[in-house]
XYZ file of C-alpha atoms in Angstrom:
348
model
C -77.668 -27.139 -20.842
C -75.980 -23.781 -21.318
C -73.674 -23.476 -24.325
C -70.240 -21.818 -23.968
C -68.969 -19.441 -26.596
C -65.602 -20.283 -28.003
C -62.869 -17.936 -26.754
C -60.197 -16.108 -28.697
C -57.458 -18.654 -27.969
C -59.745 -21.569 -28.791
C -60.714 -19.962 -32.071
C -57.073 -19.313 -32.979
C -55.046 -22.053 -31.349
C -51.229 -21.568 -31.061
C -48.558 -24.154 -31.524
C -47.103 -25.365 -28.247
C -43.347 -25.899 -28.074
C -42.307 -29.359 -27.043
C -39.957 -29.781 -24.011
C -37.245 -31.237 -26.264
C -37.184 -28.106 -28.414
C -36.886 -25.858 -25.301
C -33.887 -27.842 -24.088
C -32.261 -27.549 -27.480
C -32.618 -23.748 -27.491
C -31.250 -23.536 -23.944
C -28.215 -25.718 -24.776
C -27.479 -23.705 -27.924
C -27.642 -20.426 -26.005
C -25.301 -21.828 -23.331
C -22.767 -22.950 -25.936
C -22.810 -19.540 -27.581
C -22.249 -17.860 -24.187
C -19.272 -20.095 -23.383
C -17.725 -19.469 -26.805
C -18.091 -15.712 -26.258
C -16.505 -15.838 -22.791
C -13.511 -17.879 -23.958
C -12.989 -15.639 -26.992
C -12.964 -12.411 -24.954
C -11.023 -13.639 -21.899
C -7.223 -13.378 -21.623
C -5.125 -16.534 -21.866
C -4.480 -18.435 -18.652
C -1.048 -17.409 -17.279
C 1.560 -20.074 -16.772
C 3.625 -20.549 -13.614
C 6.530 -18.692 -15.256
C 4.326 -15.715 -16.108
C 2.917 -15.643 -12.589
C 6.407 -15.581 -11.108
C 7.361 -12.626 -13.287
C 4.215 -10.649 -12.491
C 3.560 -11.317 -8.833
C 2.733 -7.674 -8.134
C 1.831 -5.809 -11.342
C 1.382 -2.526 -9.475
C 4.892 -2.540 -7.984
C 5.908 -2.192 -4.340
C 4.659 0.687 -2.248
C 7.136 3.454 -1.505
C 7.616 5.246 1.805
C 6.802 8.932 1.922
C 9.668 11.298 2.864
C 9.463 12.659 6.427
C 7.326 15.761 6.927
C 8.958 19.110 7.606
C 9.464 20.241 11.167
C 6.777 22.410 12.823
C 4.404 21.374 10.052
C 3.801 17.821 11.126
C 1.085 15.349 10.430
C 0.505 12.726 13.098
C -1.777 10.022 11.778
C -5.148 11.605 11.038
C -4.479 14.715 13.159
C -2.597 17.661 11.629
C -1.034 20.227 13.886
C -0.541 23.929 13.173
C 2.922 25.398 12.619
C 2.996 27.390 15.865
C 3.611 26.017 19.345
C 0.073 26.239 20.730
C -0.142 22.464 20.494
C 1.816 22.384 23.755
C -1.550 22.993 25.426
C -3.062 19.467 25.450
C -6.687 18.326 25.405
C -7.871 21.296 23.332
C -9.993 20.975 20.198
C -8.902 24.443 19.047
C -5.284 23.405 18.582
C -5.662 20.906 15.765
C -7.394 21.227 12.445
C -9.760 18.434 13.490
C -12.198 20.655 15.371
C -14.607 17.854 16.225
C -12.267 16.151 18.652
C -9.331 16.757 20.957
C -6.050 14.904 20.708
C -2.842 14.638 22.688
C 0.345 16.466 21.637
C 2.598 14.517 19.270
C 5.142 12.178 20.902
C 8.852 12.989 20.797
C 10.203 12.651 17.269
C 12.377 9.665 16.465
C 15.141 10.221 13.920
C 14.780 7.902 10.929
C 17.457 5.358 10.174
C 17.181 3.648 6.785
C 18.303 0.281 5.485
C 17.988 -0.882 1.886
C 16.781 -4.413 1.189
C 15.902 -5.832 -2.215
C 14.539 -9.392 -2.023
C 15.799 -11.450 -4.932
C 13.239 -13.734 -6.605
C 15.912 -16.393 -7.107
C 16.439 -16.900 -3.363
C 14.874 -19.920 -1.733
C 12.372 -19.681 1.087
C 14.937 -20.594 3.737
C 17.220 -17.677 2.851
C 14.287 -15.251 2.722
C 13.067 -16.397 6.149
C 16.545 -15.980 7.650
C 16.962 -12.502 6.127
C 13.531 -11.438 7.399
C 14.586 -12.593 10.850
C 17.721 -10.450 10.652
C 15.699 -7.452 9.443
C 13.372 -7.811 12.420
C 16.338 -7.924 14.809
C 17.777 -4.817 13.127
C 14.512 -2.885 13.504
C 14.034 -3.861 17.151
C 17.620 -2.986 18.088
C 17.533 0.506 16.578
C 14.029 1.190 17.909
C 15.245 0.372 21.426
C 17.940 3.034 20.979
C 15.358 5.741 20.218
C 15.392 5.714 16.398
C 12.693 5.005 13.802
C 14.006 2.188 11.597
C 12.659 2.100 8.026
C 13.327 -0.595 5.417
C 13.675 0.890 1.931
C 13.463 -0.923 -1.391
C 13.471 -0.511 -5.130
C 10.284 1.590 -5.078
C 11.954 4.476 -3.213
C 14.954 4.400 -5.558
C 12.711 4.549 -8.636
C 10.979 7.655 -7.277
C 14.281 9.523 -7.126
C 14.576 12.095 -9.962
C 18.121 10.848 -10.698
C 16.931 7.285 -11.340
C 16.588 7.933 -15.097
C 20.200 9.111 -15.296
C 21.266 6.010 -13.402
C 19.453 3.687 -15.821
C 21.405 4.837 -18.883
C 24.787 4.384 -17.178
C 26.748 1.148 -17.635
C 28.369 -0.264 -14.505
C 29.085 -3.425 -12.524
C 26.159 -5.230 -10.916
C 27.475 -4.695 -7.372
C 27.962 -0.987 -8.031
C 24.431 -0.752 -9.428
C 23.018 -2.275 -6.250
C 24.949 0.284 -4.193
C 23.596 3.100 -6.361
C 20.040 1.851 -5.799
C 20.660 1.987 -2.073
C 21.816 5.594 -2.236
C 19.008 6.609 -4.592
C 16.467 5.273 -2.115
C 18.187 7.183 0.694
C 18.320 10.365 -1.375
C 14.605 10.110 -2.076
C 13.840 9.973 1.661
C 16.168 12.875 2.424
C 18.044 13.799 5.590
C 18.770 10.894 7.886
C 20.973 7.884 8.545
C 21.729 5.093 6.085
C 22.828 1.780 7.588
C 23.395 -1.718 6.373
C 20.888 -4.140 7.919
C 23.834 -5.952 9.490
C 24.944 -2.798 11.340
C 23.547 -2.857 14.870
C 23.955 -0.737 18.022
C 25.937 -2.533 20.709
C 26.263 0.071 23.416
C 24.375 1.962 26.133
C 21.583 4.366 25.327
C 23.650 7.385 26.412
C 26.620 6.584 24.166
C 27.985 9.816 22.702
C 27.629 8.727 19.054
C 24.087 7.370 19.498
C 23.096 10.544 21.343
C 24.583 12.675 18.588
C 22.716 10.725 15.898
C 19.443 11.080 17.820
C 19.775 14.861 17.748
C 19.427 14.783 13.974
C 21.948 17.542 13.201
C 23.715 16.165 10.124
C 25.658 19.174 8.895
C 27.839 17.216 6.471
C 27.873 13.854 4.763
C 29.633 11.613 7.289
C 31.011 8.105 7.241
C 32.681 6.218 10.069
C 36.110 4.648 10.264
C 36.115 0.861 10.302
C 32.561 0.484 9.029
C 33.254 0.921 5.302
C 29.934 1.514 3.567
C 27.926 0.238 6.516
C 26.862 3.545 8.063
C 26.392 7.088 6.733
C 24.628 10.214 7.914
C 23.890 13.434 6.090
C 21.357 15.932 4.839
C 19.436 15.728 1.580
C 21.550 18.336 -0.220
C 24.816 16.525 0.525
C 23.370 13.176 -0.531
C 22.182 14.529 -3.878
C 25.524 16.249 -4.512
C 27.417 12.997 -3.839
C 25.149 11.062 -6.184
C 25.656 13.592 -8.976
C 29.428 13.398 -8.587
C 29.332 9.603 -8.701
C 27.085 9.480 -11.791
C 29.258 12.004 -13.635
C 32.523 10.229 -12.778
C 34.672 9.029 -15.689
C 35.591 5.833 -13.769
C 32.003 4.628 -13.561
C 32.462 1.581 -15.794
C 35.598 0.247 -14.073
C 34.767 1.055 -10.443
C 33.271 -1.518 -8.078
C 32.451 0.743 -5.119
C 30.522 3.973 -4.936
C 32.975 5.349 -2.370
C 35.695 5.245 -5.051
C 33.613 7.565 -7.268
C 32.944 10.209 -4.623
C 35.846 12.575 -3.777
C 37.214 12.082 -0.287
C 36.669 15.750 0.555
C 32.906 15.172 0.253
C 32.897 13.058 3.429
C 33.628 13.922 7.003
C 35.261 10.803 8.498
C 34.553 10.183 12.185
C 36.568 7.790 14.385
C 35.575 4.142 14.664
C 32.536 3.897 16.953
C 32.649 1.591 19.946
C 28.869 1.230 20.271
C 28.133 0.050 16.706
C 29.057 -3.300 15.135
C 29.039 -4.268 11.474
C 28.631 -8.016 10.883
C 30.093 -7.992 7.393
C 31.776 -10.966 5.742
C 35.308 -9.975 6.797
C 34.299 -9.534 10.447
C 32.490 -12.872 10.503
C 35.409 -14.679 8.848
C 37.913 -13.191 11.316
C 36.040 -13.460 14.621
C 33.243 -16.003 14.158
C 34.677 -18.892 12.185
C 31.842 -21.285 13.075
C 29.250 -18.951 11.572
C 31.502 -18.359 8.553
C 31.779 -22.111 7.929
C 28.016 -22.454 8.285
C 27.484 -19.702 5.705
C 29.776 -21.545 3.302
C 27.888 -24.823 3.673
C 24.340 -23.414 3.635
C 23.465 -19.742 3.401
C 20.092 -20.182 5.085
C 21.567 -22.086 8.040
C 24.457 -19.612 8.253
C 22.169 -16.597 8.370
C 20.069 -18.268 11.042
C 23.240 -18.884 13.114
C 24.199 -15.241 12.572
C 20.813 -14.093 13.886
C 21.319 -16.206 17.006
C 24.797 -14.697 17.455
C 23.518 -11.116 17.115
C 20.669 -11.783 19.554
C 23.108 -13.090 22.160
C 25.327 -10.023 21.679
C 22.363 -7.701 22.158
C 21.387 -9.497 25.345
C 24.950 -9.288 26.695
C 24.985 -5.566 25.902
C 21.747 -5.143 27.838
C 23.076 -7.093 30.850
C 26.348 -5.134 30.854
C 24.436 -1.844 30.706
C 22.236 -2.817 33.661
C 24.868 -4.703 35.620
C 23.122 -4.156 38.982
C 20.221 -6.371 37.955
C 16.502 -5.785 37.537
C 14.353 -4.520 40.406
C 10.629 -5.231 40.683
C 8.724 -2.894 43.061
C 6.493 -4.699 45.577
C 4.505 -2.054 47.516
C 2.006 -4.573 48.947
C 3.666 -7.952 48.645
C 0.918 -9.928 50.361
C -1.798 -8.519 48.094
C -0.122 -7.825 44.742
C 1.989 -10.929 44.185
C -0.357 -12.174 41.420
C -0.070 -8.865 39.584
C 3.731 -9.100 39.713
C 3.977 -12.510 38.036
C 4.264 -11.093 34.469
C 7.017 -8.694 35.566
C 8.917 -11.502 37.281
C 8.630 -13.712 34.194
C 9.903 -10.869 31.976
C 12.862 -10.233 34.300
C 13.794 -13.906 34.305
C 13.619 -14.003 30.513
C 15.887 -10.959 30.187
C 18.618 -12.362 32.424
C 18.342 -15.999 31.238
């Protein structure tokens, strides 16, 4: 028989590790890894910490409106001249690779300030969100662009630092935050989110507000602090006067700090309604009692009341009814079903 020469590994045999020793090394390495991860990780936040730091980056702020004749519509930017009146041309926009339509008619912005309080329960928040949605829909139907402002816009105002070092009542501070947010956005209309249009589209005040010519800071008789209009310069001047007032600590309303000559007071409008506490207590006692018993239920009742008022305003404006064209009744009746259902819903 043929003899085999011993190989290198047979001449110098190595010690083989037992399976038990391998498992021990693996378990030790795993324990060391877990100890390292726990030592370097941050402590687990409690429910209280999570409530205080729901959004560590802060709320997003709206950008002020772009200047006229230098507009930016979505991803398409138009030149300053009026050549954009020629539609379907790729030489009119700065996006040369495509053609776009001319920008739609501009809607004047109307702002409302809303600061959700963390202490409110879910029922109150849901009712307030319902009222905010009604407010946005009502003003949009009248040709405006409703925008809800918050604390983020106020903090971006350059005068916010001056406001922080002033001592004042809590209610006055909330009113200052509202005006700071409006001043950051600039020229436009500031309304309470319980101020709603209750008139026809061609009402003289609504038409005047849609033109966007706010030559002076204006408030309206009978609405208190519910509705203002003005340009950016007038808003900033009024804020400076209020912050520099010597009665800042004792005052409870921002209107008391601004000289009366700063405002131009217009007559009480007939097409705008402010559902403030005094109006509700005087004219809608059932809703007022509901607000006293439960704020969430009261706000929900108020939203139902405002919706019914908006529908009555619509029906009074179009008192002749709703017409549905039927050019080929025998052939297009199926197509008309959605229009008929919408008409029935509007008059129901």
